[in-house]
Amino acid sequence: MRSELLRQMFEAFAQGNKNRFLDIANEVIQEEEKKHHHLLAKDLKDILKTVSNGRSISNGTAKSRYKDAIPIPRDTEKGFPLLEIKEFFLDWTDIILDQELMAALLQIVDEVRHVEVFASYGLQPKQKILFCGPPGTGKTFSVQVISAVLGYRLIHVRFDSIVSSFLGETAANLRKIFDFIKYGQWVVLFDEFDIIGKHRDDQHEHGEIKRVVNNFMQMLDDYVGESLLISTTNHHHLLDSGLWRRFDEILFFDLPEADQRKQLFQKYLRVFDIAKDVSLETLTDKTEDFSAADIARVCQEALKKSLLEGKKKIYLPELEWAIKEQNRRKSVERDHIA
Ligand SMILES: Nc1ncnc2c1ncn2[C@@H]1O[C@H](COP(=O)(O)OP(=O)(O)O)[C@@H](O)[C@H]1O
Ligand SMILES: [Mg+2]
C-alpha cells in the first residue's frame, strides 16, 4: 500500500470523516485487486461491510470469525486434523497448460462468478469437478490457482491421511469434513482421492472400500453449499465407470507438449540470466516424457548447482546434468512402482 494513501487514511480517521475514510479504503482494495491479492481484497471488503452495518471495526476480520466459529475437524482416534486451510497468491500466469484445458479452467471460475445471474434463470455453475492425469501435471497446482483467483480459501483434504486403518472411521472422517464445509464459501480439494480406488483390488478389504467410495460419492451428491469441490486422481482408470457421471466436469491433465515445455523452461529459469549457449529447443527435445513438475525440478537443481559453483549465469552443462539426474530419478520411480 502506498504511504500517501496510508497517511490520508489516518487523517480521515483523526478527523472522524467516515466517508473520506471509506473512499480511501476502497482505493486500497482496488490496488490490492490489481496486484491479484484477491483474498486480502475480499477480507478488506468484508471488514468494510461490518462498518457500514454500523458495527465497529474491532470485531475482527471475516477470516478470524470463520476460524473462531468452527474448529477444524480431527480424526477421533489419532487426533490429527482432517483438513488444512490454505491461502495462495497465484494467478493464471503462474501455470502453463494447453489452451483447451486453460479455457475449461477459466470457464469453471467464470461460472462461479456468475452464480447469481445463473440462479435467476434456474441454472447452476459447475460445482463438482474431477481432475485426472499423471503426477506432476499441475492438478493440485491448478486448484491452488483457482482458489487464489476466486478469492476463496482452499480446504485441502489429503485422502491418504483420512483413510483410517479402521475403514469405518474413514466414513466418519468424511462426514466430519462435509459437515465442516457446509459453512462458508471454499474451494475444497479432495486430493488424490484414488487412494480409495487403489485399494479396490485388495480382495480382503474390497467390500469395505467399496462402501467408503460409495459414501464419499453420496456425500458429494448430497452437497448443496456454495463451495467449489474439486477431486483429483492420478489413477482414473481404477475408478468405477459409475463414478464418472457424478461429476459436473471431468478434465484431463497431460504431459506438456514441446511448446509448453519451452514455456516451462522460460518460466522456471526466469530468475537467472541465461547464457548464450543454452538453446531452449535443445532442452525441449531432451525432455519429451517430462512432466511440468519434472521441468520445474530440473531448473531448480540446475540453478542451485550454478550458484554453488559461483556462476552468474545458467549454462548448458548444468542444465544437461540436471536433466540426466531427473531421468535417473524417474527410472528409479518407475522401477519402484513396477
Ligand atoms: N502446468 C504447470 N505449470 C507450471 N508449473 C507446474 C505445472 N504443473 C506442475 N507444476 C509445478 O510442479 C509442482 C507439482 O505439481 P502438482 O500440481 O502438485 O502436480 P499433480 O497434482 O498433477 O501431481 C507445482 O507446485 C508447480 O510448481
Ligand atoms: Mg497432486
Short mmCIF file of C-alpha atoms and ligand atoms in Angstrom, two decimals:
data_model
loop_
_atom_site.label_atom_id
_atom_site.label_comp_id
_atom_site.label_asym_id
_atom_site.label_seq_id
_atom_site.Cartn_x
_atom_site.Cartn_y
_atom_site.Cartn_z
CA MET A 1 0.00 0.00 0.00
CA ARG A 2 1.26 3.44 -0.90
CA SER A 3 2.41 5.59 2.03
CA GLU A 4 0.40 8.54 0.73
CA LEU A 5 -2.83 6.52 0.99
CA LEU A 6 -1.89 5.36 4.45
CA ARG A 7 -1.36 8.95 5.57
CA GLN A 8 -4.71 10.04 4.10
CA MET A 9 -6.47 7.20 5.89
CA PHE A 10 -5.01 8.22 9.24
CA GLU A 11 -6.07 11.81 8.61
CA ALA A 12 -9.63 10.79 7.72
CA PHE A 13 -9.80 8.71 10.90
CA ALA A 14 -8.38 11.55 13.04
CA GLN A 15 -10.95 13.93 11.59
CA GLY A 16 -13.76 11.43 12.11
CA ASN A 17 -14.56 11.72 8.39
CA LYS A 18 -16.11 8.31 7.71
CA ASN A 19 -16.97 8.95 4.06
CA ARG A 20 -13.47 10.11 3.25
CA PHE A 21 -12.10 7.06 5.06
CA LEU A 22 -14.32 4.71 3.03
CA ASP A 23 -13.27 6.35 -0.25
CA ILE A 24 -9.61 5.79 0.53
CA ALA A 25 -10.25 2.28 1.83
CA ASN A 26 -11.96 1.42 -1.46
CA GLU A 27 -8.98 2.75 -3.35
CA VAL A 28 -6.71 0.48 -1.29
CA ILE A 29 -8.94 -2.51 -2.10
CA GLN A 30 -8.76 -1.74 -5.81
CA GLU A 31 -4.97 -1.51 -5.64
CA GLU A 32 -4.76 -4.89 -3.90
CA GLU A 33 -7.06 -6.40 -6.53
CA LYS A 34 -4.83 -5.08 -9.30
CA LYS A 35 -1.93 -6.83 -7.58
CA HIS A 36 -4.02 -10.04 -7.67
CA HIS A 37 -4.23 -10.13 -3.87
CA HIS A 38 -7.85 -11.24 -4.13
CA LEU A 39 -8.10 -12.86 -0.71
CA LEU A 40 -6.79 -9.75 1.01
CA ALA A 41 -9.12 -7.55 -1.07
CA LYS A 42 -12.07 -9.75 -0.12
CA ASP A 43 -11.15 -9.65 3.56
CA LEU A 44 -10.92 -5.87 3.47
CA LYS A 45 -14.31 -5.65 1.75
CA ASP A 46 -15.83 -7.92 4.39
CA ILE A 47 -14.47 -5.68 7.14
CA LEU A 48 -15.94 -2.59 5.46
CA LYS A 49 -19.31 -4.34 5.28
CA THR A 50 -19.33 -4.61 9.07
CA VAL A 51 -18.55 -0.87 9.32
CA SER A 52 -21.41 0.05 7.03
CA ASN A 53 -23.72 -2.16 9.12
CA GLY A 54 -22.94 0.19 11.98
CA ARG A 55 -20.71 -2.24 13.87
CA SER A 56 -17.17 -1.45 14.90
CA ILE A 57 -14.03 -2.45 13.03
CA SER A 58 -12.59 -4.15 16.10
CA ASN A 59 -14.98 -7.10 15.70
CA GLY A 60 -12.16 -8.77 13.79
CA THR A 61 -11.88 -9.78 10.18
CA ALA A 62 -14.09 -12.26 8.38
CA LYS A 63 -11.18 -14.64 8.47
CA SER A 64 -10.81 -14.78 12.22
CA ARG A 65 -14.58 -15.04 12.68
CA TYR A 66 -14.60 -18.14 10.50
CA LYS A 67 -11.78 -19.68 12.41
CA ASP A 68 -13.33 -18.99 15.79
CA ALA A 69 -16.75 -20.23 14.80
CA ILE A 70 -15.99 -23.82 13.85
CA PRO A 71 -12.99 -25.85 14.93
CA ILE A 72 -11.15 -27.84 12.27
CA PRO A 73 -12.36 -31.46 12.36
CA ARG A 74 -9.96 -34.08 13.65
CA ASP A 75 -9.60 -37.83 13.47
CA THR A 76 -11.33 -39.19 16.56
CA GLU A 77 -8.78 -41.84 17.27
CA LYS A 78 -5.43 -40.20 16.46
CA GLY A 79 -6.40 -36.57 16.79
CA PHE A 80 -4.71 -35.25 13.63
CA PRO A 81 -6.52 -32.58 11.58
CA LEU A 82 -8.56 -33.95 8.68
CA LEU A 83 -8.03 -30.89 6.52
CA GLU A 84 -5.84 -27.85 6.10
CA ILE A 85 -6.99 -24.33 5.27
CA LYS A 86 -4.60 -22.53 2.94
CA GLU A 87 -4.23 -19.29 1.03
CA PHE A 88 -2.23 -18.71 -2.13
CA PHE A 89 -1.08 -15.65 -4.01
CA LEU A 90 -1.11 -17.03 -7.52
CA ASP A 91 -2.73 -16.15 -10.82
CA TRP A 92 -3.23 -17.72 -14.24
CA THR A 93 0.22 -16.62 -15.46
CA ASP A 94 1.79 -18.97 -12.89
CA ILE A 95 0.55 -22.08 -14.65
CA ILE A 96 1.33 -23.40 -18.12
CA LEU A 97 -1.29 -25.63 -19.69
CA ASP A 98 -2.61 -26.34 -23.15
CA GLN A 99 -5.16 -23.85 -24.41
CA GLU A 100 -8.17 -26.10 -24.26
CA LEU A 101 -7.58 -27.08 -20.65
CA MET A 102 -6.86 -23.49 -19.67
CA ALA A 103 -10.13 -22.41 -21.31
CA ALA A 104 -12.03 -25.07 -19.34
CA LEU A 105 -10.49 -23.86 -16.05
CA LEU A 106 -11.31 -20.24 -16.87
CA GLN A 107 -14.87 -21.27 -17.59
CA ILE A 108 -15.21 -23.02 -14.21
CA VAL A 109 -14.15 -19.82 -12.44
CA ASP A 110 -16.32 -17.65 -14.67
CA GLU A 111 -19.37 -19.77 -13.93
CA VAL A 112 -18.81 -19.48 -10.17
CA ARG A 113 -18.57 -15.71 -10.53
CA HIS A 114 -21.94 -15.66 -12.32
CA VAL A 115 -23.80 -17.75 -9.79
CA GLU A 116 -26.42 -15.05 -9.20
CA VAL A 117 -27.13 -14.39 -12.88
CA PHE A 118 -27.40 -18.15 -13.43
CA ALA A 119 -29.75 -18.55 -10.49
CA SER A 120 -32.25 -16.11 -11.97
CA TYR A 121 -32.54 -18.49 -14.94
CA GLY A 122 -32.66 -21.59 -12.77
CA LEU A 123 -29.09 -22.53 -13.75
CA GLN A 124 -26.12 -23.51 -11.60
CA PRO A 125 -22.38 -23.25 -12.11
CA LYS A 126 -20.39 -26.45 -12.39
CA GLN A 127 -19.58 -27.38 -8.83
CA LYS A 128 -18.26 -30.94 -8.59
CA ILE A 129 -15.19 -31.38 -10.72
CA LEU A 130 -12.71 -34.19 -11.33
CA PHE A 131 -9.11 -33.60 -12.46
CA CYS A 132 -7.33 -36.68 -13.89
CA GLY A 133 -3.84 -37.24 -15.24
CA PRO A 134 -0.30 -38.34 -14.47
CA PRO A 135 1.60 -36.96 -11.44
CA GLY A 136 3.26 -33.56 -11.73
CA THR A 137 0.99 -32.19 -14.45
CA GLY A 138 -0.49 -29.40 -12.34
CA LYS A 139 -3.72 -30.82 -10.93
CA THR A 140 -3.12 -29.72 -7.34
CA PHE A 141 -1.43 -26.52 -8.55
CA SER A 142 -4.46 -25.60 -10.71
CA VAL A 143 -6.75 -25.92 -7.72
CA GLN A 144 -4.44 -23.55 -5.81
CA VAL A 145 -4.59 -21.06 -8.67
CA ILE A 146 -8.38 -21.34 -8.87
CA SER A 147 -8.72 -20.69 -5.14
CA ALA A 148 -6.46 -17.63 -5.43
CA VAL A 149 -8.20 -16.06 -8.43
CA LEU A 150 -11.65 -16.68 -6.95
CA GLY A 151 -10.54 -15.26 -3.61
CA TYR A 152 -11.87 -18.34 -1.78
CA ARG A 153 -9.75 -20.10 0.81
CA LEU A 154 -8.59 -23.59 -0.08
CA ILE A 155 -9.53 -26.55 2.06
CA HIS A 156 -7.04 -29.27 1.30
CA VAL A 157 -8.23 -32.78 2.17
CA ARG A 158 -5.50 -35.39 1.89
CA PHE A 159 -7.05 -38.77 1.39
CA ASP A 160 -4.01 -40.73 2.45
CA SER A 161 -4.34 -39.23 5.92
CA ILE A 162 -8.09 -39.65 6.36
CA VAL A 163 -8.26 -43.25 5.21
CA SER A 164 -8.08 -44.86 8.59
CA SER A 165 -6.83 -48.32 9.36
CA PHE A 166 -10.36 -48.89 10.57
CA LEU A 167 -12.36 -48.22 7.45
CA GLY A 168 -15.46 -47.45 9.47
CA GLU A 169 -13.55 -44.43 10.82
CA THR A 170 -12.89 -43.26 7.27
CA ALA A 171 -16.60 -42.76 6.65
CA ALA A 172 -16.90 -40.88 9.95
CA ASN A 173 -13.93 -38.70 8.95
CA LEU A 174 -15.55 -37.91 5.62
CA ARG A 175 -18.78 -36.98 7.39
CA LYS A 176 -16.90 -34.51 9.60
CA ILE A 177 -15.28 -32.90 6.57
CA PHE A 178 -18.59 -32.46 4.78
CA ASP A 179 -20.16 -31.05 7.96
CA PHE A 180 -17.34 -28.53 8.15
CA ILE A 181 -17.56 -27.34 4.53
CA LYS A 182 -21.30 -26.71 4.84
CA TYR A 183 -20.35 -23.37 6.36
CA GLY A 184 -18.71 -20.85 4.10
CA GLN A 185 -17.51 -20.49 0.56
CA TRP A 186 -14.43 -22.52 -0.14
CA VAL A 187 -12.54 -24.30 -2.84
CA VAL A 188 -12.38 -27.83 -1.46
CA LEU A 189 -9.65 -30.09 -2.82
CA PHE A 190 -10.14 -33.83 -2.32
CA ASP A 191 -6.58 -34.59 -3.31
CA GLU A 192 -5.67 -37.98 -4.74
CA PHE A 193 -8.98 -39.47 -3.80
CA ASP A 194 -7.88 -42.50 -5.84
CA ILE A 195 -6.33 -43.79 -2.64
CA ILE A 196 -9.79 -45.24 -2.28
CA GLY A 197 -9.64 -46.64 -5.79
CA LYS A 198 -6.18 -48.08 -5.28
CA HIS A 199 -7.31 -50.40 -2.53
CA ARG A 200 -10.11 -51.81 -4.60
CA ASP A 201 -8.25 -54.84 -5.94
CA ASP A 202 -7.47 -55.97 -2.44
CA GLN A 203 -9.96 -58.80 -2.01
CA HIS A 204 -9.80 -58.68 1.75
CA GLU A 205 -10.93 -55.09 2.02
CA HIS A 206 -12.88 -54.90 -1.18
CA GLY A 207 -16.35 -54.69 0.32
CA GLU A 208 -15.35 -52.16 2.96
CA ILE A 209 -13.52 -49.94 0.46
CA LYS A 210 -16.45 -50.02 -1.88
CA ARG A 211 -18.63 -48.77 0.94
CA VAL A 212 -16.25 -45.89 1.60
CA VAL A 213 -16.22 -44.91 -2.10
CA ASN A 214 -19.99 -45.01 -2.18
CA ASN A 215 -20.11 -42.99 1.00
CA PHE A 216 -17.88 -40.31 -0.48
CA MET A 217 -19.88 -40.17 -3.70
CA GLN A 218 -23.14 -39.96 -1.78
CA MET A 219 -21.84 -37.07 0.35
CA LEU A 220 -20.62 -35.33 -2.82
CA ASP A 221 -24.04 -35.84 -4.42
CA ASP A 222 -25.88 -34.51 -1.38
CA TYR A 223 -23.69 -31.42 -1.06
CA VAL A 224 -25.65 -28.25 -1.85
CA GLY A 225 -23.47 -25.45 -0.43
CA GLU A 226 -21.67 -22.58 -2.10
CA SER A 227 -18.22 -24.13 -2.41
CA LEU A 228 -16.41 -25.47 -5.44
CA LEU A 229 -15.46 -29.12 -4.88
CA ILE A 230 -12.53 -30.49 -6.89
CA SER A 231 -11.30 -34.07 -6.65
CA THR A 232 -8.02 -35.18 -8.22
CA THR A 233 -6.72 -38.58 -9.23
CA ASN A 234 -3.56 -39.99 -10.78
CA HIS A 235 -5.32 -43.30 -11.47
CA HIS A 236 -8.60 -42.56 -13.20
CA HIS A 237 -8.57 -45.98 -14.89
CA LEU A 238 -9.04 -47.52 -11.44
CA LEU A 239 -12.28 -45.68 -10.84
CA ASP A 240 -15.62 -47.35 -11.45
CA SER A 241 -17.32 -46.14 -14.59
CA GLY A 242 -20.35 -45.35 -12.42
CA LEU A 243 -18.38 -42.62 -10.65
CA TRP A 244 -17.82 -40.52 -13.75
CA ARG A 245 -21.33 -39.28 -14.23
CA ARG A 246 -21.47 -37.97 -10.68
CA PHE A 247 -19.13 -35.10 -11.62
CA ASP A 248 -20.28 -31.94 -13.43
CA GLU A 249 -16.97 -31.73 -15.27
CA ILE A 250 -14.01 -34.07 -15.84
CA LEU A 251 -10.74 -32.61 -17.09
CA PHE A 252 -7.60 -34.42 -18.23
CA PHE A 253 -4.13 -33.06 -17.48
CA ASP A 254 -1.44 -34.37 -19.83
CA LEU A 255 2.34 -34.27 -20.02
CA PRO A 256 3.37 -30.94 -21.60
CA GLU A 257 3.85 -30.66 -25.39
CA ALA A 258 7.09 -29.18 -26.79
CA ASP A 259 5.69 -25.68 -26.83
CA GLN A 260 4.63 -25.87 -23.17
CA ARG A 261 7.94 -27.42 -22.16
CA LYS A 262 9.68 -24.43 -23.68
CA GLN A 263 7.44 -22.06 -21.74
CA LEU A 264 8.11 -24.03 -18.56
CA PHE A 265 11.88 -23.68 -19.01
CA GLN A 266 11.44 -19.96 -19.62
CA LYS A 267 9.25 -19.60 -16.54
CA TYR A 268 11.44 -21.55 -14.15
CA LEU A 269 14.76 -20.12 -15.39
CA ARG A 270 13.46 -16.54 -15.41
CA VAL A 271 15.12 -15.69 -12.09
CA PHE A 272 18.61 -16.07 -13.58
CA ASP A 273 20.48 -14.84 -16.67
CA ILE A 274 20.54 -17.50 -19.36
CA ALA A 275 23.89 -17.92 -21.17
CA LYS A 276 24.05 -17.81 -24.97
CA ASP A 277 24.99 -21.48 -25.26
CA VAL A 278 21.61 -22.52 -23.87
CA SER A 279 19.08 -23.37 -26.56
CA LEU A 280 15.56 -23.80 -25.26
CA GLU A 281 14.81 -26.03 -28.26
CA THR A 282 17.58 -28.45 -27.21
CA LEU A 283 16.21 -28.57 -23.67
CA THR A 284 12.71 -29.14 -25.00
CA ASP A 285 13.92 -32.02 -27.21
CA LYS A 286 15.70 -33.70 -24.31
CA THR A 287 12.65 -33.69 -22.03
CA GLU A 288 9.96 -35.40 -24.10
CA ASP A 289 8.46 -37.55 -21.37
CA PHE A 290 8.91 -34.96 -18.61
CA SER A 291 6.02 -33.57 -16.58
CA ALA A 292 5.77 -29.88 -15.73
CA ALA A 293 6.91 -30.72 -12.19
CA ASP A 294 9.95 -32.60 -13.64
CA ILE A 295 10.96 -29.50 -15.61
CA ALA A 296 10.46 -27.25 -12.58
CA ARG A 297 12.80 -29.54 -10.65
CA VAL A 298 15.42 -29.62 -13.44
CA CYS A 299 15.52 -25.83 -13.48
CA GLN A 300 15.77 -25.56 -9.70
CA GLU A 301 18.55 -28.15 -9.49
CA ALA A 302 20.49 -26.50 -12.34
CA LEU A 303 20.14 -23.09 -10.68
CA LYS A 304 21.35 -24.41 -7.33
CA LYS A 305 24.37 -26.08 -8.93
CA SER A 306 25.25 -22.91 -10.81
CA LEU A 307 25.01 -20.83 -7.64
CA LEU A 308 27.17 -23.28 -5.71
CA GLU A 309 29.74 -23.08 -8.49
CA GLY A 310 29.71 -19.30 -8.18
CA LYS A 311 28.33 -18.74 -11.67
CA LYS A 312 26.39 -15.61 -12.54
CA LYS A 313 24.53 -17.20 -15.44
CA ILE A 314 22.96 -20.52 -16.23
CA TYR A 315 24.96 -22.56 -18.78
CA LEU A 316 24.10 -25.68 -20.77
CA PRO A 317 26.26 -28.22 -18.83
CA GLU A 318 24.40 -27.57 -15.55
CA LEU A 319 21.04 -27.98 -17.30
CA GLU A 320 22.15 -31.16 -19.04
CA TRP A 321 23.40 -32.54 -15.74
CA ALA A 322 20.04 -31.74 -14.09
CA ILE A 323 18.12 -33.42 -16.93
CA LYS A 324 20.28 -36.53 -16.55
CA GLU A 325 19.70 -36.56 -12.79
CA GLN A 326 15.95 -36.20 -13.30
CA ASN A 327 15.99 -39.10 -15.81
CA ARG A 328 17.78 -41.24 -13.27
CA ARG A 329 15.23 -40.30 -10.65
CA LYS A 330 12.35 -41.08 -12.97
CA SER A 331 13.72 -44.52 -13.74
CA VAL A 332 14.10 -45.26 -10.02
CA GLU A 333 10.46 -44.27 -9.51
CA ARG A 334 9.36 -46.40 -12.49
CA ASP A 335 11.24 -49.44 -11.19
CA HIS A 336 9.85 -48.90 -7.75
CA ILE A 337 6.26 -48.78 -8.98
CA ALA A 338 6.63 -51.67 -11.48
N1 LIG B 1 1.24 -26.93 -15.61
C1 LIG B 1 2.17 -26.43 -14.78
N2 LIG B 1 2.67 -25.19 -14.95
C2 LIG B 1 3.61 -24.71 -14.12
N3 LIG B 1 4.10 -25.38 -13.06
C3 LIG B 1 3.62 -26.62 -12.81
C4 LIG B 1 2.63 -27.19 -13.64
N4 LIG B 1 2.34 -28.44 -13.17
C5 LIG B 1 3.11 -28.62 -12.10
N5 LIG B 1 3.89 -27.54 -11.87
C6 LIG B 1 4.87 -27.40 -10.76
O1 LIG B 1 5.05 -28.68 -10.17
C7 LIG B 1 4.55 -28.70 -8.83
C8 LIG B 1 3.82 -30.01 -8.56
O2 LIG B 1 2.67 -30.10 -9.39
P1 LIG B 1 1.25 -30.62 -8.85
O3 LIG B 1 0.20 -29.67 -9.22
O4 LIG B 1 1.38 -30.96 -7.41
O5 LIG B 1 1.08 -31.96 -9.70
P2 LIG B 1 -0.10 -33.03 -9.62
O6 LIG B 1 -1.07 -32.58 -8.58
O7 LIG B 1 -0.69 -33.06 -11.01
O8 LIG B 1 0.58 -34.31 -9.28
C9 LIG B 1 3.65 -27.47 -8.73
O9 LIG B 1 3.58 -26.99 -7.41
C10 LIG B 1 4.33 -26.50 -9.67
O10 LIG B 1 5.44 -25.88 -9.04
MG MG B 2 -1.43 -33.52 -6.76
#
